[in-house]
CSV table of C-alpha atoms and ligand atoms in Angstrom, one decimal:
chain,number,residue,atom,x,y,z
A,157,UNK,CA,50.4,1.8,5.5
A,158,UNK,CA,46.8,3.0,6.1
A,159,UNK,CA,45.8,6.0,4.4
A,160,UNK,CA,43.8,8.5,6.4
A,161,UNK,CA,41.5,11.2,4.7
A,162,UNK,CA,39.5,13.8,6.2
A,163,UNK,CA,36.0,15.0,4.8
A,164,UNK,CA,35.5,18.6,4.2
A,165,UNK,CA,33.3,19.6,7.0
A,166,UNK,CA,31.8,22.9,5.6
A,167,UNK,CA,31.0,21.1,2.3
A,168,UNK,CA,29.1,18.2,4.1
A,169,UNK,CA,27.3,20.9,6.2
A,170,UNK,CA,26.4,23.2,3.4
A,171,UNK,CA,24.9,20.3,1.6
A,172,UNK,CA,22.8,19.1,4.6
A,173,UNK,CA,21.5,22.7,4.9
A,174,UNK,CA,20.6,22.8,1.4
A,175,UNK,CA,18.8,19.6,1.1
A,176,UNK,CA,17.0,20.6,4.1
A,177,UNK,CA,15.2,23.5,2.1
A,178,UNK,CA,13.5,21.0,-0.3
A,179,UNK,CA,10.1,20.0,1.4
A,180,UNK,CA,10.7,22.6,4.2
A,181,UNK,CA,7.6,23.6,6.2
A,182,UNK,CA,6.8,25.6,9.0
A,183,UNK,CA,5.9,23.3,12.0
A,184,UNK,CA,3.4,24.9,14.2
A,185,UNK,CA,3.9,22.4,17.2
A,186,UNK,CA,7.6,23.6,17.5
A,187,UNK,CA,7.7,27.0,15.9
A,188,UNK,CA,10.7,25.5,13.9
A,189,UNK,CA,11.3,24.9,10.2
A,190,UNK,CA,10.9,21.3,9.6
A,191,UNK,CA,11.1,19.0,6.5
A,192,UNK,CA,8.3,17.0,5.0
A,193,UNK,CA,9.5,14.9,2.3
A,194,UNK,CA,7.4,11.8,2.1
A,195,UNK,CA,8.6,9.0,-0.3
A,196,UNK,CA,8.0,9.7,-4.0
A,197,UNK,CA,6.3,13.0,-3.3
A,198,UNK,CA,7.3,16.0,-5.5
A,199,UNK,CA,9.5,17.2,-2.7
A,200,UNK,CA,11.2,13.7,-2.7
A,201,UNK,CA,11.6,14.0,-6.4
A,202,UNK,CA,13.3,17.3,-6.3
A,203,UNK,CA,15.6,16.1,-3.5
A,204,UNK,CA,16.4,13.0,-5.7
A,205,UNK,CA,17.3,15.1,-8.5
A,206,UNK,CA,19.5,17.3,-6.3
A,207,UNK,CA,21.4,14.3,-4.8
A,208,UNK,CA,21.8,12.8,-8.5
A,209,UNK,CA,23.1,16.2,-9.7
A,210,UNK,CA,25.8,16.2,-6.9
A,211,UNK,CA,26.5,12.6,-7.7
A,212,UNK,CA,27.3,13.5,-11.3
A,213,UNK,CA,29.4,16.6,-10.4
A,214,UNK,CA,31.5,14.2,-8.3
A,215,UNK,CA,32.0,12.4,-11.5
A,216,UNK,CA,30.1,9.2,-10.4
A,217,UNK,CA,28.1,6.8,-12.7
A,218,UNK,CA,24.5,6.9,-11.5
A,219,UNK,CA,21.8,4.3,-12.0
A,220,UNK,CA,18.3,3.9,-10.6
A,221,UNK,CA,16.6,0.5,-10.1
A,222,UNK,CA,13.1,-0.8,-10.7
A,223,UNK,CA,12.0,0.1,-7.2
A,224,UNK,CA,13.7,3.6,-7.4
A,225,UNK,CA,16.6,2.9,-5.5
A,226,UNK,CA,19.7,5.2,-6.6
A,227,UNK,CA,23.3,4.2,-6.8
A,228,UNK,CA,26.3,6.2,-7.9
A,229,UNK,CA,29.6,4.5,-8.5
A,230,UNK,CA,33.2,5.6,-8.2
A,231,UNK,CA,35.3,3.0,-10.3
A,232,UNK,CA,38.1,1.0,-8.6
A,233,UNK,CA,41.0,-0.6,-10.2
A,234,UNK,CA,39.5,-3.9,-10.4
A,235,UNK,CA,35.9,-3.5,-11.6
A,236,UNK,CA,35.3,-7.2,-11.4
A,237,UNK,CA,35.3,-7.2,-7.8
A,238,UNK,CA,32.1,-6.5,-5.7
A,239,UNK,CA,32.0,-2.7,-4.5
A,240,UNK,CA,31.8,-1.3,-1.0
A,241,UNK,CA,28.5,0.3,-0.6
A,242,UNK,CA,27.4,3.3,1.6
A,243,UNK,CA,24.0,4.9,1.7
A,244,UNK,CA,20.7,5.5,3.6
A,245,UNK,CA,17.5,7.3,2.6
A,246,UNK,CA,16.3,10.8,1.8
A,247,UNK,CA,12.6,10.5,2.4
A,248,UNK,CA,11.4,11.9,5.8
A,249,UNK,CA,8.3,11.5,8.1
A,250,UNK,CA,5.8,14.3,7.9
A,251,UNK,CA,7.5,16.1,10.9
A,252,UNK,CA,11.1,15.3,10.0
A,253,UNK,CA,14.3,17.1,10.4
A,254,UNK,CA,17.3,17.7,8.3
A,255,UNK,CA,19.4,14.7,9.6
A,256,UNK,CA,17.6,11.4,9.7
A,257,UNK,CA,18.9,9.3,6.6
A,258,UNK,CA,20.3,12.2,4.7
A,259,UNK,CA,23.5,12.4,6.7
A,260,UNK,CA,24.3,8.9,5.3
A,261,UNK,CA,23.5,9.9,1.9
A,262,UNK,CA,25.0,13.4,1.7
A,263,UNK,CA,28.0,12.1,3.9
A,264,UNK,CA,28.5,9.2,1.1
A,265,UNK,CA,28.5,11.9,-1.4
A,266,UNK,CA,31.0,13.9,0.5
A,267,UNK,CA,33.2,10.8,1.0
A,268,UNK,CA,33.4,10.6,-2.7
A,269,UNK,CA,34.2,14.3,-3.2
A,270,UNK,CA,36.8,13.8,-0.5
A,271,UNK,CA,38.4,10.9,-2.4
A,272,UNK,CA,38.4,12.9,-5.6
A,273,UNK,CA,40.1,15.8,-3.8
A,274,UNK,CA,42.7,13.4,-2.5
A,275,UNK,CA,43.3,11.8,-5.8
A,276,UNK,CA,42.7,8.5,-3.9
A,277,UNK,CA,42.6,5.4,-6.2
A,278,UNK,CA,40.9,2.3,-4.8
A,279,UNK,CA,41.1,-1.3,-5.6
A,280,UNK,CA,37.3,-1.9,-5.5
A,281,UNK,CA,34.5,0.3,-6.9
A,282,UNK,CA,32.7,2.4,-4.1
A,283,UNK,CA,29.0,3.2,-4.3
A,284,UNK,CA,26.7,5.4,-2.6
A,285,UNK,CA,23.0,5.0,-2.6
A,286,UNK,CA,19.6,6.0,-1.3
A,287,UNK,CA,16.8,3.6,-0.8
A,288,UNK,CA,13.1,4.3,-1.6
A,289,UNK,CA,10.5,4.8,1.2
A,290,UNK,CA,12.6,4.0,4.2
A,291,UNK,CA,10.2,5.8,6.6
A,292,UNK,CA,7.3,3.7,5.5
A,293,UNK,CA,5.0,6.6,6.3
A,294,UNK,CA,3.4,7.1,2.9
A,295,UNK,CA,3.0,3.4,1.6
A,296,UNK,CA,2.9,1.7,5.1
A,297,UNK,CA,6.0,-0.5,4.8
A,298,UNK,CA,9.5,0.7,6.1
A,299,UNK,CA,12.7,-0.1,4.7
A,300,UNK,CA,10.7,-0.7,1.4
A,301,UNK,CA,13.5,-0.2,-1.3
A,302,UNK,CA,16.2,-1.9,0.7
A,303,UNK,CA,13.9,-5.0,1.6
A,304,UNK,CA,13.4,-5.4,-2.0
A,305,UNK,CA,16.9,-5.0,-3.0
A,306,UNK,CA,17.7,-7.7,-0.4
A,307,UNK,CA,14.9,-10.0,-1.5
A,308,UNK,CA,12.8,-10.0,1.5
A,309,UNK,CA,9.9,-8.2,-0.3
A,310,UNK,CA,9.0,-9.1,-3.9
A,311,UNK,CA,9.2,-6.2,-6.4
A,312,UNK,CA,5.7,-6.8,-7.6
A,313,UNK,CA,4.2,-6.6,-4.1
A,314,UNK,CA,6.2,-3.3,-3.4
A,315,UNK,CA,4.9,-1.8,-6.7
A,316,UNK,CA,1.3,-2.4,-5.7
A,317,UNK,CA,1.4,-0.8,-2.2
A,318,UNK,CA,-0.9,2.3,-2.1
A,319,UNK,CA,-1.1,5.5,0.0
A,320,UNK,CA,-4.2,6.8,1.6
A,321,UNK,CA,-5.2,8.4,-1.8
A,322,UNK,CA,-4.9,4.9,-3.6
A,323,UNK,CA,-1.8,6.1,-5.6
A,324,UNK,CA,0.7,2.9,-6.1
A,325,UNK,CA,4.3,3.2,-5.6
A,326,UNK,CA,4.7,2.0,-9.2
A,327,UNK,CA,2.5,4.8,-10.6
A,328,UNK,CA,4.3,7.4,-8.2
A,329,UNK,CA,7.7,6.1,-9.4
A,330,UNK,CA,6.8,6.8,-13.0
A,331,UNK,CA,5.1,9.9,-12.2
A,332,UNK,CA,8.5,11.5,-10.7
A,333,UNK,CA,10.7,9.8,-13.2
A,334,UNK,CA,12.4,7.4,-11.0
A,335,UNK,CA,11.2,4.0,-12.2
A,336,UNK,CA,14.6,2.9,-13.3
A,337,UNK,CA,15.6,0.0,-15.5
A,338,UNK,CA,18.5,-1.6,-13.2
A,339,UNK,CA,17.6,-4.8,-11.7
A,340,UNK,CA,16.2,-4.5,-8.1
A,341,UNK,CA,18.4,-7.2,-6.8
A,342,UNK,CA,21.6,-5.5,-6.9
A,343,UNK,CA,24.9,-6.9,-7.3
A,344,UNK,CA,26.2,-8.2,-3.8
A,345,UNK,CA,28.4,-5.7,-2.3
A,346,UNK,CA,31.7,-6.5,-0.4
A,347,UNK,CA,30.5,-4.7,2.4
A,348,UNK,CA,27.8,-1.9,3.4
A,349,UNK,CA,28.3,0.8,5.9
A,350,UNK,CA,25.5,3.4,6.8
A,351,UNK,CA,26.2,6.5,8.8
A,352,UNK,CA,23.0,7.7,10.6
A,353,UNK,CA,22.0,9.8,13.4
A,354,UNK,CA,21.5,8.0,16.6
A,355,UNK,CA,18.0,9.4,17.2
A,356,UNK,CA,18.3,8.6,21.0
A,357,UNK,CA,20.1,9.9,24.1
A,358,UNK,CA,22.9,7.2,24.6
A,359,UNK,CA,25.9,8.8,22.8
A,360,UNK,CA,25.2,12.3,24.3
A,361,UNK,CA,24.9,10.8,27.8
A,362,UNK,CA,28.1,9.0,27.2
A,363,UNK,CA,29.8,12.3,26.1
A,364,UNK,CA,30.8,10.9,22.6
A,365,UNK,CA,30.0,11.8,18.9
A,366,UNK,CA,30.3,8.2,17.8
A,367,UNK,CA,28.5,5.0,18.2
A,368,UNK,CA,29.3,1.6,16.6
A,369,UNK,CA,26.0,-0.1,16.0
A,370,UNK,CA,25.7,-3.8,17.1
A,371,UNK,CA,22.4,-4.4,15.6
A,372,UNK,CA,18.6,-3.3,15.1
A,373,UNK,CA,15.9,-4.5,17.3
A,374,UNK,CA,12.7,-6.2,16.1
A,375,UNK,CA,10.0,-4.1,14.6
A,376,UNK,CA,6.4,-5.0,14.3
A,377,UNK,CA,3.8,-2.8,12.6
A,378,UNK,CA,0.0,-3.5,12.6
A,379,UNK,CA,-3.1,-1.9,11.7
A,380,UNK,CA,-6.2,-2.7,13.8
A,381,UNK,CA,-9.6,-2.0,12.6
A,382,UNK,CA,-12.4,-1.9,15.1
A,383,UNK,CA,-16.2,-2.0,14.0
A,384,UNK,CA,-18.9,-1.3,16.4
A,385,UNK,CA,-22.2,0.5,16.0
A,386,UNK,CA,-23.1,4.1,15.9
A,387,UNK,CA,-26.0,5.1,18.3
A,388,UNK,CA,-27.4,8.1,20.4
A,389,UNK,CA,-24.9,9.5,22.9
A,390,UNK,CA,-27.7,10.4,25.3
A,391,UNK,CA,-30.1,7.7,25.0
A,392,UNK,CA,-28.1,4.5,24.6
A,393,UNK,CA,-27.6,2.8,28.0
A,394,UNK,CA,-23.9,2.4,28.8
A,395,UNK,CA,-24.1,-1.5,28.9
A,396,UNK,CA,-25.6,-1.8,25.4
A,397,UNK,CA,-23.1,0.1,23.5
A,398,UNK,CA,-20.8,-1.2,20.8
A,399,UNK,CA,-18.1,1.6,21.4
A,400,UNK,CA,-15.4,1.3,18.7
A,401,UNK,CA,-13.6,4.5,20.2
A,402,UNK,CA,-13.6,3.0,23.6
A,403,UNK,CA,-12.2,-0.2,22.5
A,404,UNK,CA,-9.3,1.7,20.5
A,405,UNK,CA,-8.6,3.8,23.6
A,406,UNK,CA,-8.3,0.7,25.7
A,407,UNK,CA,-5.7,-0.7,23.2
A,408,UNK,CA,-3.7,2.4,23.6
A,409,UNK,CA,-3.7,2.2,27.4
A,410,UNK,CA,-2.9,-1.5,27.4
A,411,UNK,CA,0.0,-1.0,24.9
A,412,UNK,CA,1.6,1.3,27.5
A,413,UNK,CA,0.8,-1.0,30.4
A,414,UNK,CA,2.5,-3.6,28.7
A,415,UNK,CA,5.7,-1.6,28.3
A,416,UNK,CA,5.5,-0.5,32.1
A,417,UNK,CA,4.8,-4.2,33.3
A,418,UNK,CA,8.3,-5.4,32.4
A,419,UNK,CA,6.8,-8.6,31.3
A,420,UNK,CA,7.8,-8.1,27.7
A,421,UNK,CA,11.5,-7.2,28.3
A,422,UNK,CA,12.4,-3.7,27.0
A,423,UNK,CA,9.2,-3.5,24.8
A,424,UNK,CA,8.3,-0.1,23.4
A,425,UNK,CA,4.8,0.3,22.0
A,426,UNK,CA,3.4,3.4,20.1
A,427,UNK,CA,-0.2,4.2,18.8
A,428,UNK,CA,0.9,7.0,16.3
A,429,UNK,CA,-2.3,6.8,14.3
A,430,UNK,CA,-5.8,6.8,15.8
A,431,UNK,CA,-8.8,7.6,13.9
A,432,UNK,CA,-12.4,7.4,15.0
A,433,UNK,CA,-14.1,8.7,11.9
A,434,UNK,CA,-16.2,12.0,11.5
A,435,UNK,CA,-16.3,12.4,15.3
A,436,UNK,CA,-19.7,13.9,16.2
A,437,UNK,CA,-20.0,14.9,19.8
A,438,UNK,CA,-23.3,13.2,20.3
A,439,UNK,CA,-22.6,9.9,18.4
A,440,UNK,CA,-20.9,6.8,19.7
A,441,UNK,CA,-18.1,6.0,17.3
A,442,UNK,CA,-18.9,3.1,14.9
A,443,UNK,CA,-15.3,2.6,13.5
A,444,UNK,CA,-11.9,3.1,14.8
A,445,UNK,CA,-8.5,2.2,13.2
A,446,UNK,CA,-5.3,2.5,14.9
A,447,UNK,CA,-1.7,1.5,14.0
A,448,UNK,CA,0.6,-0.3,16.6
A,449,UNK,CA,4.3,0.0,16.3
A,450,UNK,CA,6.0,-2.4,18.6
A,451,UNK,CA,9.9,-2.5,19.1
A,452,UNK,CA,11.8,-5.1,21.1
A,453,UNK,CA,15.6,-6.0,21.3
A,454,UNK,CA,14.5,-9.8,22.0
A,455,UNK,CA,12.5,-11.7,19.4
A,456,UNK,CA,10.9,-14.2,22.1
A,457,UNK,CA,9.6,-10.9,24.0
A,458,UNK,CA,8.3,-9.5,20.7
A,459,UNK,CA,6.3,-12.6,20.0
A,460,UNK,CA,5.1,-12.8,23.6
A,461,UNK,CA,3.8,-8.9,23.2
A,462,UNK,CA,2.2,-9.5,19.8
A,463,UNK,CA,0.4,-12.8,21.3
A,464,UNK,CA,-0.7,-10.8,24.4
A,465,UNK,CA,-2.1,-7.9,22.3
A,466,UNK,CA,-4.1,-10.0,20.1
A,467,UNK,CA,-5.5,-12.0,23.0
A,468,UNK,CA,-6.6,-8.7,24.7
A,469,UNK,CA,-8.2,-7.4,21.7
A,470,UNK,CA,-10.1,-10.6,21.1
A,471,UNK,CA,-11.4,-10.7,24.5
A,472,UNK,CA,-12.3,-6.9,24.6
A,473,UNK,CA,-14.0,-7.0,21.4
A,474,UNK,CA,-16.1,-10.0,22.6
A,475,UNK,CA,-16.9,-7.9,25.8
A,476,UNK,CA,-18.2,-4.9,23.9
A,477,UNK,CA,-19.6,-6.7,20.9
A,478,UNK,CA,-17.5,-5.1,18.3
A,479,UNK,CA,-15.5,-6.7,15.4
A,480,UNK,CA,-11.6,-6.5,15.3
A,481,UNK,CA,-9.5,-7.1,12.2
A,482,UNK,CA,-5.9,-7.0,12.1
A,483,UNK,CA,-3.7,-6.1,9.2
A,484,UNK,CA,0.1,-6.8,9.1
A,485,UNK,CA,2.1,-3.7,7.8
A,486,UNK,CA,5.8,-4.6,8.5
A,487,UNK,CA,7.6,-7.0,10.6
A,488,UNK,CA,11.6,-7.5,11.0
A,489,UNK,CA,13.3,-9.6,13.5
A,490,UNK,CA,16.3,-8.5,15.6
A,491,UNK,CA,19.3,-7.9,13.1
A,492,UNK,CA,22.9,-8.3,14.6
A,493,UNK,CA,25.5,-6.5,12.6
A,494,UNK,CA,28.6,-8.2,11.2
A,495,UNK,CA,31.4,-8.3,14.1
A,496,UNK,CA,34.1,-8.0,11.5
A,497,UNK,CA,32.7,-4.6,10.2
A,498,UNK,CA,31.9,-3.2,13.7
A,499,UNK,CA,35.6,-4.2,14.7
A,500,UNK,CA,36.9,-2.1,11.5
A,501,UNK,CA,34.7,0.8,12.5
A,502,UNK,CA,35.8,0.9,16.0
A,503,UNK,CA,39.7,0.5,15.0
A,504,UNK,CA,39.0,3.4,12.4
A,505,UNK,CA,37.3,5.7,15.0
A,506,UNK,CA,40.5,4.9,17.4
A,507,UNK,CA,42.9,5.7,14.6
A,508,UNK,CA,41.0,9.1,14.2
A,509,UNK,CA,41.3,9.8,17.9
A,510,UNK,CA,37.4,9.6,18.2
A,511,UNK,CA,36.1,8.0,21.2
A,512,UNK,CA,32.9,5.9,20.7
A,513,UNK,CA,30.2,3.4,22.6
A,514,UNK,CA,28.7,0.5,21.2
A,515,UNK,CA,25.0,0.6,20.9
A,516,UNK,CA,21.8,-1.1,19.7
A,517,UNK,CA,19.6,0.8,17.4
A,518,UNK,CA,16.3,1.6,18.4
A,519,UNK,CA,15.1,2.7,15.1
A,520,UNK,CA,14.9,0.7,11.8
A,521,UNK,CA,17.4,1.3,9.1
A,522,UNK,CA,18.1,0.3,5.5
A,523,UNK,CA,21.2,-1.4,6.9
A,524,UNK,CA,19.1,-4.3,8.6
A,525,UNK,CA,17.9,-5.2,5.2
A,526,UNK,CA,21.3,-5.1,3.3
A,527,UNK,CA,22.9,-7.0,6.1
A,528,UNK,CA,21.0,-10.1,4.5
A,529,UNK,CA,23.2,-9.8,1.6
A,530,UNK,CA,26.6,-8.7,2.7
A,531,UNK,CA,28.7,-7.8,5.8
A,532,UNK,CA,27.1,-4.7,7.3
A,533,UNK,CA,27.4,-2.4,9.9
A,534,UNK,CA,26.6,1.3,11.0
A,535,UNK,CA,28.1,4.4,12.5
A,536,UNK,CA,26.0,6.5,14.8
A,537,UNK,CA,26.2,10.2,15.3
A,538,UNK,CA,25.2,11.9,18.5
A,539,UNK,CA,22.2,14.1,18.5
A,540,UNK,CA,21.4,17.3,20.5
A,541,UNK,CA,18.2,17.6,22.8
A,542,UNK,CA,18.4,13.9,24.1
A,543,UNK,CA,18.8,12.9,20.4
A,544,UNK,CA,15.2,13.7,19.7
A,545,UNK,CA,14.1,12.9,16.0
A,546,UNK,CA,11.1,12.5,13.7
A,547,UNK,CA,10.6,16.1,14.8
A,548,UNK,CA,12.1,19.5,13.5
A,549,UNK,CA,13.9,19.6,16.8
A,550,UNK,CA,16.3,16.9,15.5
A,551,UNK,CA,19.8,18.4,15.4
A,552,UNK,CA,23.3,17.2,15.4
A,553,UNK,CA,26.1,19.6,15.3
A,554,UNK,CA,28.4,20.1,12.4
A,555,UNK,CA,31.3,18.8,14.3
A,556,UNK,CA,29.5,15.5,15.2
A,557,UNK,CA,28.2,15.0,11.5
A,558,UNK,CA,31.7,15.5,10.3
A,559,UNK,CA,33.3,13.2,12.8
A,560,UNK,CA,30.8,10.4,11.7
A,561,UNK,CA,31.4,10.7,8.1
A,562,UNK,CA,35.2,10.7,8.7
A,563,UNK,CA,34.8,7.4,10.2
A,564,UNK,CA,32.7,6.3,7.3
A,565,UNK,CA,35.2,7.6,4.9
A,566,UNK,CA,38.2,6.0,6.4
A,567,UNK,CA,36.4,2.7,7.0
A,568,UNK,CA,35.2,2.6,3.4
A,569,UNK,CA,38.8,3.4,2.1
A,570,UNK,CA,40.0,0.4,4.1
A,571,UNK,CA,37.3,-1.9,2.7
A,572,UNK,CA,37.9,-0.8,-0.7
A,573,UNK,CA,41.5,-1.9,-0.7
A,574,UNK,CA,40.7,-5.1,0.6
A,575,UNK,CA,41.7,-7.8,-1.9
B,846,GLV,C1,12.4,4.5,11.0
B,846,GLV,O1,12.6,5.7,11.1
B,846,GLV,C2,11.8,3.7,12.2
B,846,GLV,O2,10.6,4.0,12.1
B,846,GLV,O3,12.6,3.3,12.9
B,847,MN,MN1,16.5,7.1,9.1
B,848,MN,MN1,13.3,8.1,10.4
């Protein structure tokens, strides 16, 4: 007979509210209190230590690997069997909320506490982990820790990535005391489940708390540097300018036009970082850098979009007499999740009486990396305010967080008893 557990809703919520105080800041744009916990900063280190404390208090064995990923194990009866893994991330963007990533980590810790309360033994070990630099905001590559673990990004390459001040991942890991000695290529789990907020409007529109995630769309991050020539704003004839700012602005507009055109499927394009240097009123900008974030649920459409943009920039640069240099920051293809794990999550939600819908993920997640090494799927939890995220307005109700974590707990329990 299938065992059913229910997590402690108040305890989960208290943990979420406690962790959000680490890295809290006053957000001027919203007037709300947000979370700024960029990877491997002091705030991230404090949050890591708090999570490790909670893991140890739950009686778990904690280990840290060489890219700073942290895992905590609850032993099963047969320790020779691959474990069932839960997890996500606790780093945030600079304007983050309390739920992105942390729900999956604190939810995983809550699952462990719940199993302890129930005195539940499992056949397999169960682990909960958090991965380094999921957001990619500080060192420029998203899903970094999980990509290293899964073998897509070599450890050495990841260690050498540097932030805007030239500080490297390796040096920052050492500085905050999370340069662990466990091998970064972790033992292959039996399965991985990540519980995460949806960060979009689909679940709320369907009137459900739960989404079973079918996969993650393709993500392309590039940095474009345009070099033109500084010159006098009043005296330089329009036709003889090499205006790097104008070219950058045209790229922003073209990226949006591409989305609206429908020529690239369901393309989403964002220029989130645009820098035209010192910015003097009466000087034509000589250099501009911008980041271009493209998302697409279809790999062919993604390729076509990248090629179009490359051509567009090439022609524009020639027309304006500027140099354009591309730098690849990150690229992942469409990742479909494991049908069997999706099915198990759906059956678990049904048994708990929780309605759900199936969705494709718009955001990137550690699960897309871990899915390269073991059967993987995700549980989504609905958000308020249209599911808005990467802003302090991000909010999921205590009930929705608890329902998602109940699905996580019971799915993990079932997987951990599979021979
Ligand atoms: C991760 O938050 C992403 O950028 O999708
Ligand atoms: Mn996330
Ligand atoms: Mn995020």
